[in-house]
Amino acid sequence: MSYIRGSHHMTLSVAHAQEDVDFHTKTLGMRFIKRTVLFDGSVPIYHLYYSNADGDPSSVLTTFPWAQAGLYGTRGTNQAREVQLSVPSGSLEFWRSRLAERGVEVADGDVFGARRLAFRHPCGIEYVMVGNDGDDRTGHPGDGVPAEHAIHGIHGVGIHVATPDRMVEFADDTFHGQGKTLEEGDRIAFQVGDAEHGNHVELVANRRDEQGTWRYGAGTFHHVAWNLDTLENQDALKFEVEGAGYTDISELKDRKYFKSVYVRTPAGALFELAVTHDDGGWTCDESPHELGTRFQLPEQFEDRREEIFSKLEPIEG
């Protein structure tokens, strides 16, 4: 039995808020579904959410824009590095042209026998588009992206590691790795959980770079969240992970829209065990057609709304 359904979301530490909004909505055509703030710490920092048409688990990217606070990170090894997005297989040429037209440098690649496109977020984080047939998640036709070419959601995550074997062992023995492990050059690929899409992990052997930063900081990938579906599954996997000796794991944290536990993996990448609980979800504070249009705050910050909003970068979109 796998307690993990597939991916839930990915969270990135980016630079400026407006360039992040423009990149995800105007370049990638994703749906802007939530604007709120980071729940941790006392410094007001945006937490921005983007998704496919339906806001499915496995389709959501979220970002913390840190440039305003002057906090920057370093990309390196032992760190999640690549955001991998799923698009229709026949759409890669459309995306190559669209990205180039918008001034985004894009490169063709061939990995595990399939073409993909590599490009970067304005803050430098690596993105990859992977063609997939039969992905039934509904893309969002935003800013001129036709529905037939729209991004379905997450394909997977690329993690740079100095010692891949430790991460493979963690996946096989503890984190419910599924299916055959593939190897090609410096990459090892496998899937996590029982979902059909959005649950790929690629480990890239990297002993050249220095250790990447794990704290918040613009230009770095912060964590990848996995969909545990129920709080019972979340508890069960947390106990399994702790019981296997991976004790760098948090207590339950209420993120309003979902509830989370975080574990630092042997690869250094931070994994989140996420559950969209009955009182959460994207529509707990906005109707489906209003998603992303209003600035939301958790209850504990409501009495500081005017102060917090005044300290944040203005954003349009």
GROMACS .gro file of C-alpha atoms in nm:
model
  317
    1MET     CA    1   0.000   0.000   0.000
    2SER     CA    2   0.120   0.349  -0.085
    3TYR     CA    3   0.011   0.632   0.140
    4ILE     CA    4   0.122   0.881  -0.126
    5ARG     CA    5  -0.108   0.967  -0.417
    6GLY     CA    6   0.141   1.181  -0.610
    7SER     CA    7   0.267   1.537  -0.599
    8HIS     CA    8   0.069   1.816  -0.432
    9HIS     CA    9   0.264   2.136  -0.509
   10MET     CA   10   0.613   2.283  -0.539
   11THR     CA   11   0.736   2.594  -0.360
   12LEU     CA   12   1.011   2.823  -0.485
   13SER     CA   13   1.201   3.117  -0.340
   14VAL     CA   14   1.197   3.374  -0.621
   15ALA     CA   15   1.316   3.734  -0.650
   16HIS     CA   16   1.062   4.011  -0.726
   17ALA     CA   17   0.687   3.956  -0.703
   18GLN     CA   18   0.578   4.125  -1.027
   19GLU     CA   19   0.829   3.943  -1.247
   20ASP     CA   20   0.716   3.617  -1.089
   21VAL     CA   21   0.348   3.690  -1.158
   22ASP     CA   22   0.428   3.790  -1.516
   23PHE     CA   23   0.640   3.481  -1.578
   24HIS     CA   24   0.381   3.233  -1.453
   25THR     CA   25   0.067   3.400  -1.590
   26LYS     CA   26   0.176   3.597  -1.898
   27THR     CA   27   0.452   3.367  -2.023
   28LEU     CA   28   0.339   3.023  -1.901
   29GLY     CA   29  -0.034   3.101  -1.903
   30MET     CA   30  -0.096   2.949  -1.561
   31ARG     CA   31  -0.391   3.045  -1.344
   32PHE     CA   32  -0.322   3.281  -1.052
   33ILE     CA   33  -0.525   3.115  -0.773
   34LYS     CA   34  -0.407   3.263  -0.444
   35ARG     CA   35  -0.221   3.566  -0.306
   36THR     CA   36  -0.143   3.549   0.063
   37VAL     CA   37   0.166   3.560   0.288
   38LEU     CA   38   0.424   3.326   0.435
   39PHE     CA   39   0.290   3.190   0.763
   40ASP     CA   40   0.635   3.150   0.926
   41GLY     CA   41   0.834   3.435   1.079
   42SER     CA   42   0.743   3.798   1.136
   43VAL     CA   43   0.860   3.955   0.806
   44PRO     CA   44   0.568   4.000   0.562
   45ILE     CA   45   0.653   3.807   0.244
   46TYR     CA   46   0.406   3.718  -0.029
   47HIS     CA   47   0.303   3.358  -0.087
   48LEU     CA   48   0.171   3.336  -0.444
   49TYR     CA   49   0.000   3.032  -0.598
   50TYR     CA   50  -0.038   2.930  -0.965
   51SER     CA   51  -0.207   2.624  -1.115
   52ASN     CA   52  -0.378   2.458  -1.408
   53ALA     CA   53  -0.747   2.528  -1.479
   54ASP     CA   54  -0.880   2.333  -1.183
   55GLY     CA   55  -0.615   2.388  -0.915
   56ASP     CA   56  -0.561   2.013  -0.892
   57PRO     CA   57  -0.312   1.870  -0.646
   58SER     CA   58  -0.011   1.799  -0.869
   59SER     CA   59  -0.066   2.119  -1.069
   60VAL     CA   60   0.026   2.395  -0.823
   61LEU     CA   61   0.343   2.605  -0.807
   62THR     CA   62   0.379   2.847  -0.515
   63THR     CA   63   0.641   3.117  -0.464
   64PHE     CA   64   0.795   3.340  -0.198
   65PRO     CA   65   0.942   3.660  -0.353
   66TRP     CA   66   1.246   3.737  -0.134
   67ALA     CA   67   1.426   4.016  -0.322
   68GLN     CA   68   1.237   4.288  -0.138
   69ALA     CA   69   1.375   4.150   0.189
   70GLY     CA   70   1.725   4.127   0.039
   71LEU     CA   71   1.753   3.753   0.097
   72TYR     CA   72   1.919   3.543  -0.176
   73GLY     CA   73   2.005   3.175  -0.192
   74THR     CA   74   2.264   2.967  -0.377
   75ARG     CA   75   2.181   2.683  -0.615
   76GLY     CA   76   2.401   2.379  -0.567
   77THR     CA   77   2.406   2.009  -0.502
   78ASN     CA   78   2.199   1.825  -0.238
   79GLN     CA   79   1.907   2.046  -0.331
   80ALA     CA   80   1.592   2.029  -0.546
   81ARG     CA   81   1.671   2.220  -0.866
   82GLU     CA   82   1.433   2.153  -1.158
   83VAL     CA   83   1.062   2.233  -1.190
   84GLN     CA   84   0.935   1.981  -1.445
   85LEU     CA   85   0.603   2.068  -1.613
   86SER     CA   86   0.380   1.839  -1.817
   87VAL     CA   87   0.252   1.958  -2.156
   88PRO     CA   88   0.097   1.769  -2.450
   89SER     CA   89   0.366   1.592  -2.652
   90GLY     CA   90   0.269   1.781  -2.966
   91SER     CA   91   0.300   2.120  -2.794
   92LEU     CA   92   0.676   2.146  -2.748
   93GLU     CA   93   0.729   2.339  -3.071
   94PHE     CA   94   0.454   2.584  -2.972
   95TRP     CA   95   0.624   2.639  -2.638
   96ARG     CA   96   0.968   2.676  -2.792
   97SER     CA   97   0.839   2.958  -3.011
   98ARG     CA   98   0.636   3.122  -2.737
   99LEU     CA   99   0.922   3.127  -2.487
  100ALA     CA  100   1.164   3.266  -2.747
  101GLU     CA  101   0.914   3.539  -2.845
  102ARG     CA  102   0.900   3.649  -2.482
  103GLY     CA  103   1.275   3.670  -2.449
  104VAL     CA  104   1.320   3.345  -2.258
  105GLU     CA  105   1.629   3.149  -2.359
  106VAL     CA  106   1.523   2.791  -2.430
  107ALA     CA  107   1.724   2.479  -2.510
  108ASP     CA  108   1.619   2.145  -2.655
  109GLY     CA  109   1.719   1.828  -2.475
  110ASP     CA  110   1.667   1.455  -2.500
  111VAL     CA  111   1.631   1.269  -2.170
  112PHE     CA  112   1.524   0.905  -2.135
  113GLY     CA  113   1.451   0.898  -2.507
  114ALA     CA  114   1.209   1.191  -2.507
  115ARG     CA  115   1.244   1.553  -2.614
  116ARG     CA  116   1.213   1.826  -2.352
  117LEU     CA  117   1.264   2.201  -2.329
  118ALA     CA  118   1.487   2.363  -2.068
  119PHE     CA  119   1.457   2.729  -1.964
  120ARG     CA  120   1.476   2.942  -1.651
  121HIS     CA  121   1.261   3.157  -1.429
  122PRO     CA  122   1.379   3.522  -1.431
  123CYS     CA  123   1.548   3.458  -1.093
  124GLY     CA  124   1.745   3.164  -1.239
  125ILE     CA  125   1.550   2.859  -1.117
  126GLU     CA  126   1.558   2.579  -1.374
  127TYR     CA  127   1.234   2.479  -1.550
  128VAL     CA  128   1.175   2.189  -1.789
  129MET     CA  129   0.877   2.110  -2.012
  130VAL     CA  130   0.817   1.741  -2.071
  131GLY     CA  131   0.575   1.612  -2.334
  132ASN     CA  132   0.315   1.364  -2.208
  133ASP     CA  133   0.032   1.187  -2.389
  134GLY     CA  134  -0.284   1.093  -2.203
  135ASP     CA  135  -0.247   1.350  -1.923
  136ASP     CA  136  -0.612   1.426  -1.842
  137ARG     CA  137  -0.548   1.720  -1.609
  138THR     CA  138  -0.698   2.035  -1.762
  139GLY     CA  139  -0.458   2.311  -1.865
  140HIS     CA  140  -0.541   2.678  -1.818
  141PRO     CA  141  -0.565   2.872  -2.147
  142GLY     CA  142  -0.423   3.197  -2.006
  143ASP     CA  143  -0.278   3.498  -2.188
  144GLY     CA  144  -0.311   3.356  -2.537
  145VAL     CA  145  -0.209   2.996  -2.462
  146PRO     CA  146  -0.460   2.774  -2.647
  147ALA     CA  147  -0.626   2.502  -2.440
  148GLU     CA  148  -0.465   2.231  -2.653
  149HIS     CA  149  -0.116   2.353  -2.558
  150ALA     CA  150  -0.175   2.457  -2.196
  151ILE     CA  151   0.030   2.319  -1.907
  152HIS     CA  152  -0.141   2.019  -1.745
  153GLY     CA  153   0.048   2.048  -1.417
  154ILE     CA  154   0.363   1.911  -1.256
  155HIS     CA  155   0.552   1.634  -1.433
  156GLY     CA  156   0.810   1.590  -1.159
  157VAL     CA  157   1.112   1.730  -0.981
  158GLY     CA  158   1.484   1.723  -1.058
  159ILE     CA  159   1.705   1.690  -0.749
  160HIS     CA  160   2.083   1.731  -0.757
  161VAL     CA  161   2.262   1.494  -0.523
  162ALA     CA  162   2.620   1.411  -0.432
  163THR     CA  163   2.529   1.052  -0.336
  164PRO     CA  164   2.225   0.925  -0.533
  165ASP     CA  165   2.226   0.580  -0.370
  166ARG     CA  166   2.110   0.722  -0.035
  167MET     CA  167   1.810   0.888  -0.197
  168VAL     CA  168   1.720   0.577  -0.396
  169GLU     CA  169   1.730   0.377  -0.073
  170PHE     CA  170   1.506   0.633   0.100
  171ALA     CA  171   1.253   0.615  -0.185
  172ASP     CA  172   1.256   0.235  -0.210
  173ASP     CA  173   1.247   0.153   0.161
  174THR     CA  174   1.057   0.446   0.315
  175PHE     CA  175   0.898   0.691   0.072
  176HIS     CA  176   0.694   0.453  -0.146
  177GLY     CA  177   0.889   0.469  -0.470
  178GLN     CA  178   0.693   0.301  -0.747
  179GLY     CA  179   0.788   0.125  -1.068
  180LYS     CA  180   1.120   0.063  -1.237
  181THR     CA  181   1.419   0.285  -1.169
  182LEU     CA  182   1.566   0.421  -1.492
  183GLU     CA  183   1.927   0.525  -1.538
  184GLU     CA  184   2.083   0.738  -1.811
  185GLY     CA  185   2.416   0.914  -1.783
  186ASP     CA  186   2.416   1.109  -1.458
  187ARG     CA  187   2.037   1.072  -1.404
  188ILE     CA  188   1.832   0.820  -1.209
  189ALA     CA  189   1.453   0.838  -1.242
  190PHE     CA  190   1.165   0.680  -1.050
  191GLN     CA  191   0.808   0.761  -0.949
  192VAL     CA  192   0.659   0.822  -0.604
  193GLY     CA  193   0.302   0.726  -0.512
  194ASP     CA  194   0.032   0.570  -0.727
  195ALA     CA  195  -0.082   0.865  -0.941
  196GLU     CA  196  -0.063   0.835  -1.320
  197HIS     CA  197   0.092   1.180  -1.366
  198GLY     CA  198   0.293   1.438  -1.176
  199ASN     CA  199   0.498   1.208  -0.954
  200HIS     CA  200   0.834   1.172  -1.130
  201VAL     CA  201   1.163   1.219  -0.947
  202GLU     CA  202   1.492   1.256  -1.131
  203LEU     CA  203   1.817   1.246  -0.935
  204VAL     CA  204   2.111   1.419  -1.100
  205ALA     CA  205   2.453   1.309  -0.970
  206ASN     CA  206   2.636   1.634  -0.899
  207ARG     CA  207   2.966   1.636  -0.713
  208ARG     CA  208   3.092   1.949  -0.890
  209ASP     CA  209   2.884   2.217  -0.720
  210GLU     CA  210   2.907   2.326  -0.360
  211GLN     CA  211   2.625   2.248  -0.119
  212GLY     CA  212   2.320   2.457  -0.210
  213THR     CA  213   2.146   2.666   0.055
  214TRP     CA  214   1.845   2.518   0.235
  215ARG     CA  215   1.710   2.836   0.394
  216TYR     CA  216   1.479   3.084   0.225
  217GLY     CA  217   1.655   3.284  -0.046
  218ALA     CA  218   1.571   3.415  -0.392
  219GLY     CA  219   1.677   3.191  -0.678
  220THR     CA  220   1.634   2.854  -0.508
  221PHE     CA  221   1.382   2.571  -0.499
  222HIS     CA  222   1.244   2.546  -0.144
  223HIS     CA  223   1.042   2.223  -0.127
  224VAL     CA  224   0.830   1.971  -0.312
  225ALA     CA  225   0.503   1.863  -0.151
  226TRP     CA  226   0.348   1.519  -0.188
  227ASN     CA  227  -0.025   1.452  -0.171
  228LEU     CA  228  -0.109   1.220   0.118
  229ASP     CA  229  -0.485   1.258   0.053
  230THR     CA  230  -0.595   1.199   0.414
  231LEU     CA  231  -0.468   1.299   0.757
  232GLU     CA  232  -0.458   0.929   0.847
  233ASN     CA  233  -0.219   0.861   0.558
  234GLN     CA  234  -0.011   1.160   0.664
  235ASP     CA  235   0.020   1.029   1.021
  236ALA     CA  236   0.103   0.679   0.904
  237LEU     CA  237   0.381   0.792   0.671
  238LYS     CA  238   0.522   1.032   0.931
  239PHE     CA  239   0.551   0.742   1.176
  240GLU     CA  240   0.716   0.525   0.908
  241VAL     CA  241   0.969   0.794   0.820
  242GLU     CA  242   1.055   0.857   1.186
  243GLY     CA  243   1.069   0.485   1.255
  244ALA     CA  244   1.323   0.442   0.976
  245GLY     CA  245   1.549   0.691   1.153
  246TYR     CA  246   1.479   1.002   0.944
  247THR     CA  247   1.404   1.219   1.245
  248ASP     CA  248   1.461   1.560   1.083
  249ILE     CA  249   1.085   1.590   1.050
  250SER     CA  250   0.843   1.859   1.170
  251GLU     CA  251   0.524   1.848   1.366
  252LEU     CA  252   0.194   1.914   1.189
  253LYS     CA  253   0.158   2.269   1.054
  254ASP     CA  254  -0.175   2.422   0.952
  255ARG     CA  255  -0.129   2.616   0.626
  256LYS     CA  256  -0.502   2.704   0.605
  257TYR     CA  257  -0.546   2.552   0.259
  258PHE     CA  258  -0.375   2.226   0.356
  259LYS     CA  259  -0.200   2.069   0.655
  260SER     CA  260   0.167   1.981   0.631
  261VAL     CA  261   0.458   1.792   0.779
  262TYR     CA  262   0.814   1.852   0.647
  263VAL     CA  263   1.103   1.606   0.626
  264ARG     CA  264   1.463   1.669   0.517
  265THR     CA  265   1.560   1.385   0.283
  266PRO     CA  266   1.904   1.222   0.253
  267ALA     CA  267   1.948   1.421  -0.069
  268GLY     CA  268   1.904   1.746   0.120
  269ALA     CA  269   1.581   1.826  -0.066
  270LEU     CA  270   1.293   1.922   0.162
  271PHE     CA  271   0.981   1.708   0.118
  272GLU     CA  272   0.639   1.811   0.248
  273LEU     CA  273   0.362   1.565   0.333
  274ALA     CA  274   0.050   1.764   0.244
  275VAL     CA  275  -0.323   1.703   0.291
  276THR     CA  276  -0.601   1.926   0.161
  277HIS     CA  277  -0.830   1.883   0.462
  278ASP     CA  278  -1.208   1.926   0.480
  279ASP     CA  279  -1.192   2.286   0.605
  280GLY     CA  280  -0.918   2.387   0.362
  281GLY     CA  281  -0.884   2.395  -0.014
  282TRP     CA  282  -0.852   2.694  -0.245
  283THR     CA  283  -1.221   2.786  -0.212
  284CYS     CA  284  -1.228   2.811   0.168
  285ASP     CA  285  -1.190   3.190   0.144
  286GLU     CA  286  -1.276   3.267  -0.222
  287SER     CA  287  -1.535   3.136  -0.466
  288PRO     CA  288  -1.401   2.935  -0.763
  289HIS     CA  289  -1.430   3.226  -1.008
  290GLU     CA  290  -1.267   3.471  -0.763
  291LEU     CA  291  -0.953   3.267  -0.697
  292GLY     CA  292  -0.641   3.482  -0.678
  293THR     CA  293  -0.822   3.815  -0.701
  294ARG     CA  294  -0.810   3.919  -0.335
  295PHE     CA  295  -0.528   3.945  -0.082
  296GLN     CA  296  -0.586   3.675   0.180
  297LEU     CA  297  -0.444   3.660   0.530
  298PRO     CA  298  -0.459   3.390   0.796
  299GLU     CA  299  -0.670   3.488   1.095
  300GLN     CA  300  -0.371   3.554   1.321
  301PHE     CA  301  -0.252   3.832   1.084
  302GLU     CA  302  -0.586   4.001   1.010
  303ASP     CA  303  -0.536   4.276   1.267
  304ARG     CA  304  -0.212   4.369   1.082
  305ARG     CA  305  -0.367   4.369   0.732
  306GLU     CA  306  -0.303   4.736   0.650
  307GLU     CA  307   0.052   4.727   0.791
  308ILE     CA  308   0.144   4.405   0.610
  309PHE     CA  309  -0.005   4.509   0.277
  310SER     CA  310   0.175   4.845   0.290
  311LYS     CA  311   0.513   4.669   0.323
  312LEU     CA  312   0.467   4.436   0.026
  313GLU     CA  313   0.557   4.507  -0.336
  314PRO     CA  314   0.254   4.619  -0.537
  315ILE     CA  315   0.159   4.360  -0.797
  316GLU     CA  316  -0.077   4.366  -1.093
  317GLY     CA  317  -0.239   4.060  -1.244
   0.00000   0.00000   0.00000
